[in-house]
Amino acid sequence: MARPIIEPFRIKVVEPIRMTTPRERRRLLEEARFNLFGLRADDVIVDLLTDSGTGAMSAEQWAAMMRGDESYAGAKSWFRFESVVQELTGVPSVFPTHQGRAAERILCAVSALSGKVVLSNGLFDTTRANVEGSGARGIDLPVRERGVAFGGNMDLAAFASALREHAGQVAFVVMTVTNNTVGGQSVSLENLRAVSNLCREAGVTLFLDACRFAENAFAIRRDEPSERHRTLRAIAREMFDLCDGFTMSAKKDAIVNIGGILGVRDPALAEKIRVELIRTEGFVTYGGLAGRDLEAIAQGLEEVLDDSYLEYRFAASGYLARALERVGFEVVTPAAAHAVYVDAGAACPHLAPGDLPGQSLACAFYLAGGIRTCEIGDLMFGSSDPPRRQLVRFALPRRVYTQSHVDYVGAVAEDVARVRDKLPALSIVEEAPSLRHFSAAMIARSPFPDL
Ligand code: F0G
């Protein structure tokens, strides 16, 4: 018998899960006005809202937290953080920030963006908001192929022509690994090398949005034949070597609950960042973080490139993808490590994109089993022409849930699948001017079926 891939850890600290009843959940969902961000986490049974900051730290990370040196300047924890990040990335100037979006904001603040464009394989929404808030336009140029390895790649022909069209106007280029906005698909090393070459020829700087760099490195080794015999560390290092700098939310592959990093090679840019960091985050040797956070990040970055951890991580999301497919849901393939994305438009063909099928399906998973997921469709981004795919993201926190939790999600999915053609349309009744999905209030135009 083929041996299963097991969770490569034991559990020493547990958090109880509060069970809720379907009746209770119906009331709670109405009180939250059909917005899952409005629920209390205590009213959620399996929380798959995000993989960001929700991971379980290791015993070594907790031990490192106790060693945290909280000195204002020159703390021991800073020197450990700096050397671990430099060794991993080869980038000389690194700055701790309170999370990824702070690193993005500082990069944008020091980059003279007004009237420029930023080209990308897919800007994450906070990156886009920071770019556009600084007066530049963000342009996404992902490949169009679906269902193939490396669906997160940059479309090289479109990229080369955008570099020509916007010559002199490109502030910088961002490669997001993995590409969260296109179903968490990974980027090949071949594609990254080609983008890097085109940037060098055009004299444009290239930044990596590196928050899921380790998961991307694993996909490269698995799916890119020329890379099969390399270590994950060597692959990750080459990803950074191809860039002029990076932003990183440490809440993902550094497996901590808070933190971010900005790294650059150019000493002149580093000097500007130092000034901005001190003005808005904190002194250069702690940035937006406590000494204990720097320790936890350093330790997390040392742990994440472990083969058995990443093998388990992909096995877990693959297992969830199969559980959802088995009961008839269409999922984005190949499944990303950090999340499985379900096509809600295909699941609910009676609903138009404007009826918010993704949010209706996400609400149904909550009603049926207390599972919290995240809509990635018209609620998040507004309507588009041509209409975008209406997705629901089932994100997997790192080292938190076991296989039986995923089996539970599969069983709930079976109940939801039975009524998916009866799920109601939702209408927004209140919304904020930007990033509306966090706070929009909705109503169901007809009642949800019994779940
Ligand atoms: N870049 C990517 C690709 C991300 O996925 C995120 C966050 C950020 C940057 C911003 O980092 O949250 O530390 O400020 N993604 C989370 C998610 C929120 O749920 O996918 P942050």
Short mmCIF file of C-alpha atoms and ligand atoms in Angstrom, two decimals:
data_model
loop_
_atom_site.label_atom_id
_atom_site.label_comp_id
_atom_site.label_asym_id
_atom_site.label_seq_id
_atom_site.Cartn_x
_atom_site.Cartn_y
_atom_site.Cartn_z
CA MET A 1 0.00 0.00 0.00
CA ALA A 2 1.29 3.46 -0.87
CA ARG A 3 2.13 5.23 2.34
CA PRO A 4 0.21 8.45 2.93
CA ILE A 5 2.05 11.73 3.31
CA ILE A 6 1.50 12.65 6.95
CA GLU A 7 1.49 15.96 8.77
CA PRO A 8 5.23 16.18 9.60
CA PHE A 9 4.64 17.52 13.13
CA ARG A 10 3.03 16.62 16.42
CA ILE A 11 0.56 18.86 18.22
CA LYS A 12 1.56 20.18 21.64
CA VAL A 13 -0.76 23.14 22.13
CA VAL A 14 -4.39 22.99 21.09
CA GLU A 15 -7.18 25.51 20.77
CA PRO A 16 -10.70 24.20 21.32
CA ILE A 17 -13.19 24.74 18.51
CA ARG A 18 -16.64 25.91 19.58
CA MET A 19 -19.33 23.97 17.78
CA THR A 20 -22.38 25.84 16.51
CA THR A 21 -25.78 24.65 15.27
CA PRO A 22 -27.29 25.38 11.85
CA ARG A 23 -29.96 27.50 13.54
CA GLU A 24 -27.40 29.56 15.38
CA ARG A 25 -25.38 30.04 12.20
CA ARG A 26 -28.42 31.26 10.27
CA ARG A 27 -28.93 33.99 12.90
CA LEU A 28 -25.21 34.87 13.04
CA LEU A 29 -24.97 35.14 9.25
CA GLU A 30 -27.97 37.47 9.14
CA GLU A 31 -26.45 39.58 11.93
CA ALA A 32 -23.21 39.77 9.92
CA ARG A 33 -25.34 40.85 6.95
CA PHE A 34 -24.04 37.97 4.83
CA ASN A 35 -20.47 39.26 5.12
CA LEU A 36 -18.17 36.57 6.54
CA PHE A 37 -15.62 39.19 7.66
CA GLY A 38 -18.34 40.37 10.07
CA LEU A 39 -18.44 37.04 11.98
CA ARG A 40 -16.66 36.46 15.26
CA ALA A 41 -13.93 33.86 14.76
CA ASP A 42 -15.36 32.01 17.75
CA ASP A 43 -18.50 31.35 15.71
CA VAL A 44 -16.48 29.61 12.96
CA ILE A 45 -15.73 25.87 13.06
CA VAL A 46 -13.12 25.60 10.30
CA ASP A 47 -11.62 28.95 9.32
CA LEU A 48 -10.31 28.94 5.75
CA LEU A 49 -10.66 32.71 5.25
CA THR A 50 -6.93 33.20 4.72
CA ASP A 51 -3.50 31.61 5.10
CA SER A 52 -2.12 34.99 6.21
CA GLY A 53 -0.93 35.26 9.80
CA THR A 54 -3.02 32.23 10.75
CA GLY A 55 -0.26 29.59 10.85
CA ALA A 56 0.88 27.64 13.91
CA MET A 57 4.40 28.47 15.04
CA SER A 58 6.83 25.70 15.87
CA ALA A 59 8.33 24.96 19.29
CA GLU A 60 11.58 26.49 18.01
CA GLN A 61 9.78 29.67 16.95
CA TRP A 62 8.19 30.03 20.39
CA ALA A 63 11.56 29.40 21.99
CA ALA A 64 13.09 32.05 19.74
CA MET A 65 10.36 34.49 20.84
CA MET A 66 11.57 34.08 24.42
CA ARG A 67 15.06 34.98 23.24
CA GLY A 68 13.76 38.15 21.63
CA ASP A 69 15.99 41.11 22.43
CA GLU A 70 13.81 44.20 22.79
CA SER A 71 16.64 46.76 22.74
CA TYR A 72 15.68 49.83 20.73
CA ALA A 73 18.84 49.84 18.60
CA GLY A 74 21.20 47.06 17.55
CA ALA A 75 19.28 44.21 19.24
CA LYS A 76 20.69 40.69 18.97
CA SER A 77 17.39 39.63 17.36
CA TRP A 78 17.92 42.17 14.59
CA PHE A 79 21.34 40.73 13.71
CA ARG A 80 19.90 37.21 13.56
CA PHE A 81 17.01 38.41 11.37
CA GLU A 82 19.34 40.35 9.08
CA SER A 83 21.77 37.48 8.56
CA VAL A 84 19.03 34.87 7.96
CA VAL A 85 17.26 37.08 5.41
CA GLN A 86 20.53 38.06 3.70
CA GLU A 87 21.67 34.46 3.49
CA LEU A 88 18.35 33.27 2.08
CA THR A 89 17.92 36.08 -0.45
CA GLY A 90 21.40 37.44 -1.12
CA VAL A 91 19.88 40.92 -0.88
CA PRO A 92 22.13 43.21 1.16
CA SER A 93 19.75 45.85 2.58
CA VAL A 94 16.77 44.42 4.44
CA PHE A 95 14.14 46.24 6.49
CA PRO A 96 11.54 44.81 8.88
CA THR A 97 8.01 46.19 8.45
CA HIS A 98 4.80 45.44 10.32
CA GLN A 99 3.39 43.47 7.38
CA GLY A 100 3.68 43.08 3.62
CA ARG A 101 1.60 46.09 2.68
CA ALA A 102 3.86 48.38 4.74
CA ALA A 103 6.85 47.18 2.70
CA GLU A 104 4.82 47.88 -0.47
CA ARG A 105 3.81 51.34 0.75
CA ILE A 106 7.42 52.30 1.57
CA LEU A 107 8.69 51.00 -1.78
CA CYS A 108 6.01 53.06 -3.55
CA ALA A 109 6.75 56.14 -1.42
CA VAL A 110 10.45 56.17 -2.40
CA SER A 111 9.95 55.29 -6.08
CA ALA A 112 8.53 58.46 -7.73
CA LEU A 113 5.47 56.73 -9.16
CA SER A 114 3.37 59.67 -10.29
CA GLY A 115 2.24 59.27 -13.91
CA LYS A 116 4.15 55.97 -14.29
CA VAL A 117 3.06 52.36 -14.80
CA VAL A 118 3.90 49.23 -12.82
CA LEU A 119 3.83 45.99 -14.82
CA SER A 120 3.16 42.65 -13.15
CA ASN A 121 2.12 39.04 -13.60
CA GLY A 122 -0.62 39.95 -11.08
CA LEU A 123 -0.55 42.65 -8.41
CA PHE A 124 -2.14 41.60 -5.13
CA ASP A 125 -4.92 44.01 -4.13
CA THR A 126 -2.90 45.85 -1.45
CA THR A 127 0.03 46.21 -3.88
CA ARG A 128 -2.31 47.61 -6.50
CA ALA A 129 -3.86 50.00 -3.94
CA ASN A 130 -0.37 51.22 -2.94
CA VAL A 131 0.77 51.63 -6.56
CA GLU A 132 -2.39 53.43 -7.60
CA GLY A 133 -2.48 55.50 -4.39
CA SER A 134 0.96 56.85 -5.43
CA GLY A 135 -0.36 58.00 -8.81
CA ALA A 136 0.81 55.10 -11.01
CA ARG A 137 -1.23 52.60 -12.98
CA GLY A 138 -0.87 48.88 -12.28
CA ILE A 139 -1.05 46.60 -15.33
CA ASP A 140 -1.42 42.82 -14.93
CA LEU A 141 -0.09 40.62 -17.74
CA PRO A 142 -0.56 36.98 -16.65
CA VAL A 143 -0.54 34.13 -19.15
CA ARG A 144 -4.00 33.04 -20.26
CA GLU A 145 -3.51 29.24 -20.24
CA ARG A 146 -5.44 27.50 -17.50
CA GLY A 147 -5.08 24.04 -16.03
CA VAL A 148 -1.35 23.87 -16.82
CA ALA A 149 1.68 24.10 -14.55
CA PHE A 150 2.89 27.68 -14.01
CA GLY A 151 -0.39 29.43 -14.78
CA GLY A 152 1.01 32.30 -12.67
CA ASN A 153 3.64 33.20 -15.29
CA MET A 154 3.97 36.56 -16.98
CA ASP A 155 2.78 36.61 -20.60
CA LEU A 156 6.21 37.34 -22.11
CA ALA A 157 4.97 38.63 -25.46
CA ALA A 158 2.49 40.98 -23.79
CA PHE A 159 5.19 42.04 -21.31
CA ALA A 160 7.78 42.79 -24.02
CA SER A 161 5.25 44.86 -25.93
CA ALA A 162 4.14 46.72 -22.76
CA LEU A 163 7.81 47.57 -22.06
CA ARG A 164 8.05 49.07 -25.56
CA GLU A 165 4.70 50.84 -25.37
CA HIS A 166 5.49 52.41 -21.98
CA ALA A 167 9.22 52.98 -22.57
CA GLY A 168 10.53 55.49 -20.03
CA GLN A 169 7.31 55.25 -18.01
CA VAL A 170 7.74 51.92 -16.22
CA ALA A 171 8.50 52.64 -12.54
CA PHE A 172 9.24 48.98 -11.80
CA VAL A 173 8.03 45.44 -12.47
CA VAL A 174 6.56 43.12 -9.83
CA MET A 175 6.55 39.33 -10.08
CA THR A 176 4.17 37.87 -7.51
CA VAL A 177 5.16 34.35 -6.40
CA THR A 178 2.86 32.54 -6.16
CA ASN A 179 0.32 34.51 -8.18
CA ASN A 180 -2.51 34.89 -5.65
CA THR A 181 -4.88 36.78 -7.96
CA VAL A 182 -4.88 34.00 -10.59
CA GLY A 183 -5.78 31.11 -8.33
CA GLY A 184 -2.45 31.02 -6.51
CA GLN A 185 -0.70 29.56 -9.57
CA SER A 186 3.07 29.40 -9.43
CA VAL A 187 5.71 31.02 -11.64
CA SER A 188 8.44 29.01 -13.39
CA LEU A 189 12.10 29.82 -13.03
CA GLU A 190 12.32 29.95 -16.82
CA ASN A 191 9.65 32.67 -16.88
CA LEU A 192 11.30 34.60 -14.06
CA ARG A 193 14.66 34.45 -15.90
CA ALA A 194 13.04 35.74 -19.09
CA VAL A 195 11.28 38.59 -17.25
CA SER A 196 14.55 39.46 -15.52
CA ASN A 197 16.41 39.57 -18.86
CA LEU A 198 13.76 41.77 -20.47
CA CYS A 199 13.89 44.11 -17.47
CA ARG A 200 17.68 44.35 -17.69
CA GLU A 201 17.54 45.10 -21.42
CA ALA A 202 14.94 47.81 -20.80
CA GLY A 203 16.81 49.23 -17.79
CA VAL A 204 13.82 48.64 -15.49
CA THR A 205 14.02 47.29 -11.93
CA LEU A 206 12.32 44.04 -10.96
CA PHE A 207 10.84 43.30 -7.53
CA LEU A 208 9.62 39.99 -6.23
CA ASP A 209 6.42 39.90 -4.16
CA ALA A 210 7.89 36.97 -2.31
CA CYS A 211 5.38 36.07 0.40
CA ARG A 212 4.89 32.49 -0.89
CA PHE A 213 8.43 32.03 -2.24
CA ALA A 214 8.92 28.60 -0.63
CA GLU A 215 5.68 27.16 -2.05
CA ASN A 216 6.68 28.55 -5.44
CA ALA A 217 10.16 27.02 -5.15
CA PHE A 218 8.62 23.63 -4.43
CA ALA A 219 6.36 23.88 -7.50
CA ILE A 220 9.42 24.77 -9.62
CA ARG A 221 11.30 21.71 -8.46
CA ARG A 222 8.28 19.45 -8.97
CA ASP A 223 7.14 20.74 -12.36
CA GLU A 224 10.17 22.20 -14.12
CA PRO A 225 12.24 19.26 -15.40
CA SER A 226 15.54 21.19 -15.52
CA GLU A 227 15.23 22.04 -11.81
CA ARG A 228 14.35 18.60 -10.47
CA HIS A 229 17.74 17.89 -8.93
CA ARG A 230 18.33 21.20 -7.21
CA THR A 231 17.75 21.98 -3.55
CA LEU A 232 14.78 24.15 -2.62
CA ARG A 233 17.20 26.63 -1.07
CA ALA A 234 19.17 26.94 -4.34
CA ILE A 235 15.98 27.46 -6.34
CA ALA A 236 14.68 30.05 -3.87
CA ARG A 237 18.03 31.83 -3.97
CA GLU A 238 17.96 32.03 -7.75
CA MET A 239 14.44 33.51 -7.62
CA PHE A 240 15.80 36.34 -5.47
CA ASP A 241 19.04 36.60 -7.49
CA LEU A 242 16.99 37.46 -10.58
CA CYS A 243 15.47 40.53 -8.90
CA ASP A 244 16.62 43.95 -7.71
CA GLY A 245 14.70 43.61 -4.47
CA PHE A 246 11.61 42.17 -2.86
CA THR A 247 8.62 42.84 -0.64
CA MET A 248 7.47 40.02 1.59
CA SER A 249 4.54 39.49 3.90
CA ALA A 250 6.10 37.28 6.57
CA LYS A 251 2.57 36.15 7.51
CA LYS A 252 2.70 33.46 4.83
CA ASP A 253 5.90 31.46 4.23
CA ALA A 254 7.77 32.85 7.25
CA ILE A 255 4.92 31.22 9.26
CA VAL A 256 4.44 34.03 11.75
CA ASN A 257 1.34 35.89 12.84
CA ILE A 258 2.61 39.35 11.93
CA GLY A 259 5.50 40.90 10.03
CA GLY A 260 6.89 41.91 6.67
CA ILE A 261 10.22 42.58 4.95
CA LEU A 262 11.49 44.98 2.30
CA GLY A 263 14.83 44.18 0.66
CA VAL A 264 16.79 46.12 -1.98
CA ARG A 265 20.21 45.95 -3.65
CA ASP A 266 20.61 49.59 -4.63
CA PRO A 267 22.38 51.52 -1.81
CA ALA A 268 20.81 54.84 -2.86
CA LEU A 269 17.31 53.36 -2.69
CA ALA A 270 18.17 51.74 0.65
CA GLU A 271 19.10 55.15 2.03
CA LYS A 272 15.71 56.60 1.04
CA ILE A 273 13.96 53.58 2.58
CA ARG A 274 15.87 54.06 5.86
CA VAL A 275 14.48 57.59 6.15
CA GLU A 276 10.92 56.52 5.32
CA LEU A 277 11.12 53.49 7.62
CA ILE A 278 12.18 55.58 10.60
CA ARG A 279 9.48 58.15 9.85
CA THR A 280 6.61 55.67 9.59
CA GLU A 281 7.51 52.22 11.02
CA GLY A 282 10.40 52.44 13.48
CA PHE A 283 14.16 52.49 13.81
CA VAL A 284 16.04 50.48 11.16
CA THR A 285 16.93 47.59 13.49
CA TYR A 286 13.33 46.79 14.39
CA GLY A 287 11.13 48.54 11.79
CA GLY A 288 7.49 47.80 12.55
CA LEU A 289 8.19 44.82 14.82
CA ALA A 290 9.24 43.68 18.27
CA GLY A 291 12.55 41.84 18.73
CA ARG A 292 10.63 38.63 19.41
CA ASP A 293 8.85 38.94 16.05
CA LEU A 294 12.21 39.26 14.28
CA GLU A 295 13.33 36.04 15.98
CA ALA A 296 10.16 34.19 14.97
CA ILE A 297 10.52 35.30 11.34
CA ALA A 298 14.19 34.27 11.22
CA GLN A 299 13.32 30.85 12.62
CA GLY A 300 10.29 30.46 10.30
CA LEU A 301 12.40 31.26 7.24
CA GLU A 302 14.88 28.57 8.31
CA GLU A 303 12.08 25.99 8.65
CA VAL A 304 9.92 26.64 5.62
CA LEU A 305 12.20 25.20 2.93
CA ASP A 306 11.98 21.76 4.54
CA ASP A 307 11.10 19.13 1.92
CA SER A 308 8.70 17.16 4.08
CA TYR A 309 6.85 20.28 5.23
CA LEU A 310 6.29 21.51 1.66
CA GLU A 311 5.42 18.04 0.43
CA TYR A 312 2.75 17.83 3.15
CA ARG A 313 1.55 21.34 2.33
CA PHE A 314 0.88 20.47 -1.32
CA ALA A 315 -0.57 17.08 -0.33
CA ALA A 316 -3.03 18.82 2.00
CA SER A 317 -4.32 21.26 -0.61
CA GLY A 318 -4.46 18.47 -3.23
CA TYR A 319 -6.49 16.37 -0.82
CA LEU A 320 -8.92 19.25 -0.24
CA ALA A 321 -9.17 19.87 -4.01
CA ARG A 322 -10.08 16.22 -4.63
CA ALA A 323 -12.67 16.27 -1.81
CA LEU A 324 -14.37 19.26 -3.44
CA GLU A 325 -14.12 17.82 -6.96
CA ARG A 326 -15.54 14.49 -5.84
CA VAL A 327 -18.88 16.12 -4.97
CA GLY A 328 -19.00 18.04 -8.25
CA PHE A 329 -17.28 21.37 -7.67
CA GLU A 330 -14.94 22.70 -10.33
CA VAL A 331 -11.61 23.80 -8.86
CA VAL A 332 -8.74 25.79 -10.31
CA THR A 333 -5.98 23.34 -11.27
CA PRO A 334 -3.27 22.59 -10.47
CA ALA A 335 -4.25 23.28 -6.85
CA ALA A 336 -2.05 25.92 -5.23
CA ALA A 337 -0.38 25.05 -1.94
CA HIS A 338 -1.99 27.82 0.06
CA ALA A 339 -5.57 27.49 -1.15
CA VAL A 340 -8.10 25.72 -3.31
CA TYR A 341 -10.24 27.96 -5.49
CA VAL A 342 -13.76 26.78 -6.39
CA ASP A 343 -15.58 28.10 -9.47
CA ALA A 344 -18.85 29.41 -8.03
CA GLY A 345 -20.15 30.53 -11.42
CA ALA A 346 -19.98 26.93 -12.64
CA ALA A 347 -21.51 25.67 -9.38
CA CYS A 348 -24.44 28.10 -9.57
CA PRO A 349 -25.25 28.57 -13.27
CA HIS A 350 -28.61 30.12 -12.34
CA LEU A 351 -26.79 33.14 -10.86
CA ALA A 352 -25.22 35.93 -12.95
CA PRO A 353 -21.92 37.48 -11.73
CA GLY A 354 -23.90 40.46 -10.39
CA ASP A 355 -25.91 38.05 -8.18
CA LEU A 356 -22.64 37.35 -6.33
CA PRO A 357 -22.60 33.54 -6.71
CA GLY A 358 -19.23 33.33 -4.93
CA GLN A 359 -20.56 35.04 -1.84
CA SER A 360 -23.75 32.99 -1.92
CA LEU A 361 -21.70 29.78 -2.08
CA ALA A 362 -19.38 31.01 0.71
CA CYS A 363 -22.45 31.74 2.88
CA ALA A 364 -23.81 28.25 2.13
CA PHE A 365 -20.58 26.65 3.39
CA TYR A 366 -20.91 28.67 6.58
CA LEU A 367 -24.57 27.74 7.08
CA ALA A 368 -23.98 24.07 6.32
CA GLY A 369 -20.88 23.54 8.45
CA GLY A 370 -19.51 26.73 10.01
CA ILE A 371 -16.77 26.85 7.37
CA ARG A 372 -15.47 30.32 6.56
CA THR A 373 -14.02 30.95 3.10
CA CYS A 374 -13.43 34.06 1.01
CA GLU A 375 -15.18 35.25 -2.15
CA ILE A 376 -12.80 36.31 -4.93
CA GLY A 377 -15.10 37.65 -7.60
CA ASP A 378 -17.42 40.58 -8.21
CA LEU A 379 -17.92 41.30 -4.50
CA MET A 380 -14.16 41.76 -4.10
CA PHE A 381 -13.38 43.50 -7.38
CA GLY A 382 -16.67 44.92 -8.75
CA SER A 383 -18.15 43.98 -12.10
CA SER A 384 -15.97 43.62 -15.19
CA ASP A 385 -16.31 43.26 -18.93
CA PRO A 386 -15.75 40.50 -19.93
CA PRO A 387 -17.03 39.00 -16.66
CA ARG A 388 -14.36 37.52 -14.41
CA ARG A 389 -14.44 34.06 -12.92
CA GLN A 390 -16.44 34.01 -9.68
CA LEU A 391 -14.26 32.11 -7.23
CA VAL A 392 -14.42 31.03 -3.61
CA ARG A 393 -11.04 30.56 -1.95
CA PHE A 394 -10.56 27.83 0.63
CA ALA A 395 -7.23 28.94 2.14
CA LEU A 396 -5.27 26.56 4.33
CA PRO A 397 -3.54 28.04 7.38
CA ARG A 398 -0.08 26.50 7.83
CA ARG A 399 0.22 23.54 10.24
CA VAL A 400 -3.21 24.23 11.78
CA TYR A 401 -5.79 21.74 10.48
CA THR A 402 -5.49 17.97 10.21
CA GLN A 403 -6.76 15.60 7.56
CA SER A 404 -9.99 14.99 9.50
CA HIS A 405 -10.78 18.71 9.37
CA VAL A 406 -10.43 18.47 5.60
CA ASP A 407 -12.64 15.36 5.57
CA TYR A 408 -15.22 17.44 7.44
CA VAL A 409 -15.02 20.15 4.76
CA GLY A 410 -15.55 17.43 2.13
CA ALA A 411 -18.67 16.16 3.92
CA VAL A 412 -20.09 19.67 4.23
CA ALA A 413 -19.31 20.25 0.55
CA GLU A 414 -21.46 17.26 -0.33
CA ASP A 415 -24.45 18.83 1.45
CA VAL A 416 -23.82 22.20 -0.20
CA ALA A 417 -23.47 20.57 -3.63
CA ARG A 418 -26.97 19.10 -3.29
CA VAL A 419 -28.55 22.58 -3.10
CA ARG A 420 -26.11 24.61 -5.19
CA ASP A 421 -28.71 25.27 -7.91
CA LYS A 422 -31.07 26.72 -5.26
CA LEU A 423 -28.71 29.20 -3.65
CA PRO A 424 -30.09 32.75 -3.62
CA ALA A 425 -28.80 35.86 -5.35
CA LEU A 426 -27.30 38.44 -2.98
CA SER A 427 -27.55 42.21 -3.29
CA ILE A 428 -25.24 44.78 -1.73
CA VAL A 429 -27.12 47.34 0.38
CA GLU A 430 -24.15 49.23 1.86
CA GLU A 431 -20.54 49.49 0.69
CA ALA A 432 -17.34 51.44 1.30
CA PRO A 433 -15.70 53.39 -1.57
CA SER A 434 -12.72 50.99 -1.78
CA LEU A 435 -11.91 47.39 -0.73
CA ARG A 436 -15.66 46.95 -0.23
CA HIS A 437 -15.64 43.21 0.38
CA PHE A 438 -14.34 43.71 3.93
CA SER A 439 -17.40 45.61 5.10
CA ALA A 440 -20.21 45.47 2.52
CA ALA A 441 -23.66 44.65 3.91
CA MET A 442 -25.83 42.34 1.80
CA ILE A 443 -29.31 40.85 1.68
CA ALA A 444 -30.41 37.53 0.21
CA ARG A 445 -33.05 38.05 -2.47
CA SER A 446 -34.69 34.74 -1.47
CA PRO A 447 -34.10 32.49 1.56
CA PHE A 448 -31.18 30.06 1.65
CA PRO A 449 -32.37 26.46 1.36
CA ASP A 450 -32.19 24.26 4.48
CA LEU A 451 -28.61 23.19 5.07
N1 F0G B 1 1.15 40.15 -1.60
C1 F0G B 1 0.43 39.02 -1.70
C2 F0G B 1 0.62 38.13 -2.89
C3 F0G B 1 -0.52 38.69 -0.71
O1 F0G B 1 -1.24 37.57 -0.84
C4 F0G B 1 -0.68 39.56 0.40
C5 F0G B 1 -1.67 39.27 1.44
C6 F0G B 1 0.11 40.72 0.47
C7 F0G B 1 1.02 40.97 -0.55
C8 F0G B 1 -0.01 41.71 1.59
O2 F0G B 1 0.57 41.25 2.75
O3 F0G B 1 -1.33 41.07 4.36
O4 F0G B 1 1.05 41.12 5.15
O5 F0G B 1 0.00 43.16 4.25
N2 F0G B 1 -2.54 38.38 1.30
C9 F0G B 1 -3.54 37.95 2.29
C10 F0G B 1 -4.45 36.93 1.67
C11 F0G B 1 -4.25 39.05 2.97
O6 F0G B 1 -5.45 36.59 2.32
O7 F0G B 1 -4.17 36.45 0.57
P1 F0G B 1 0.03 41.67 4.20
#
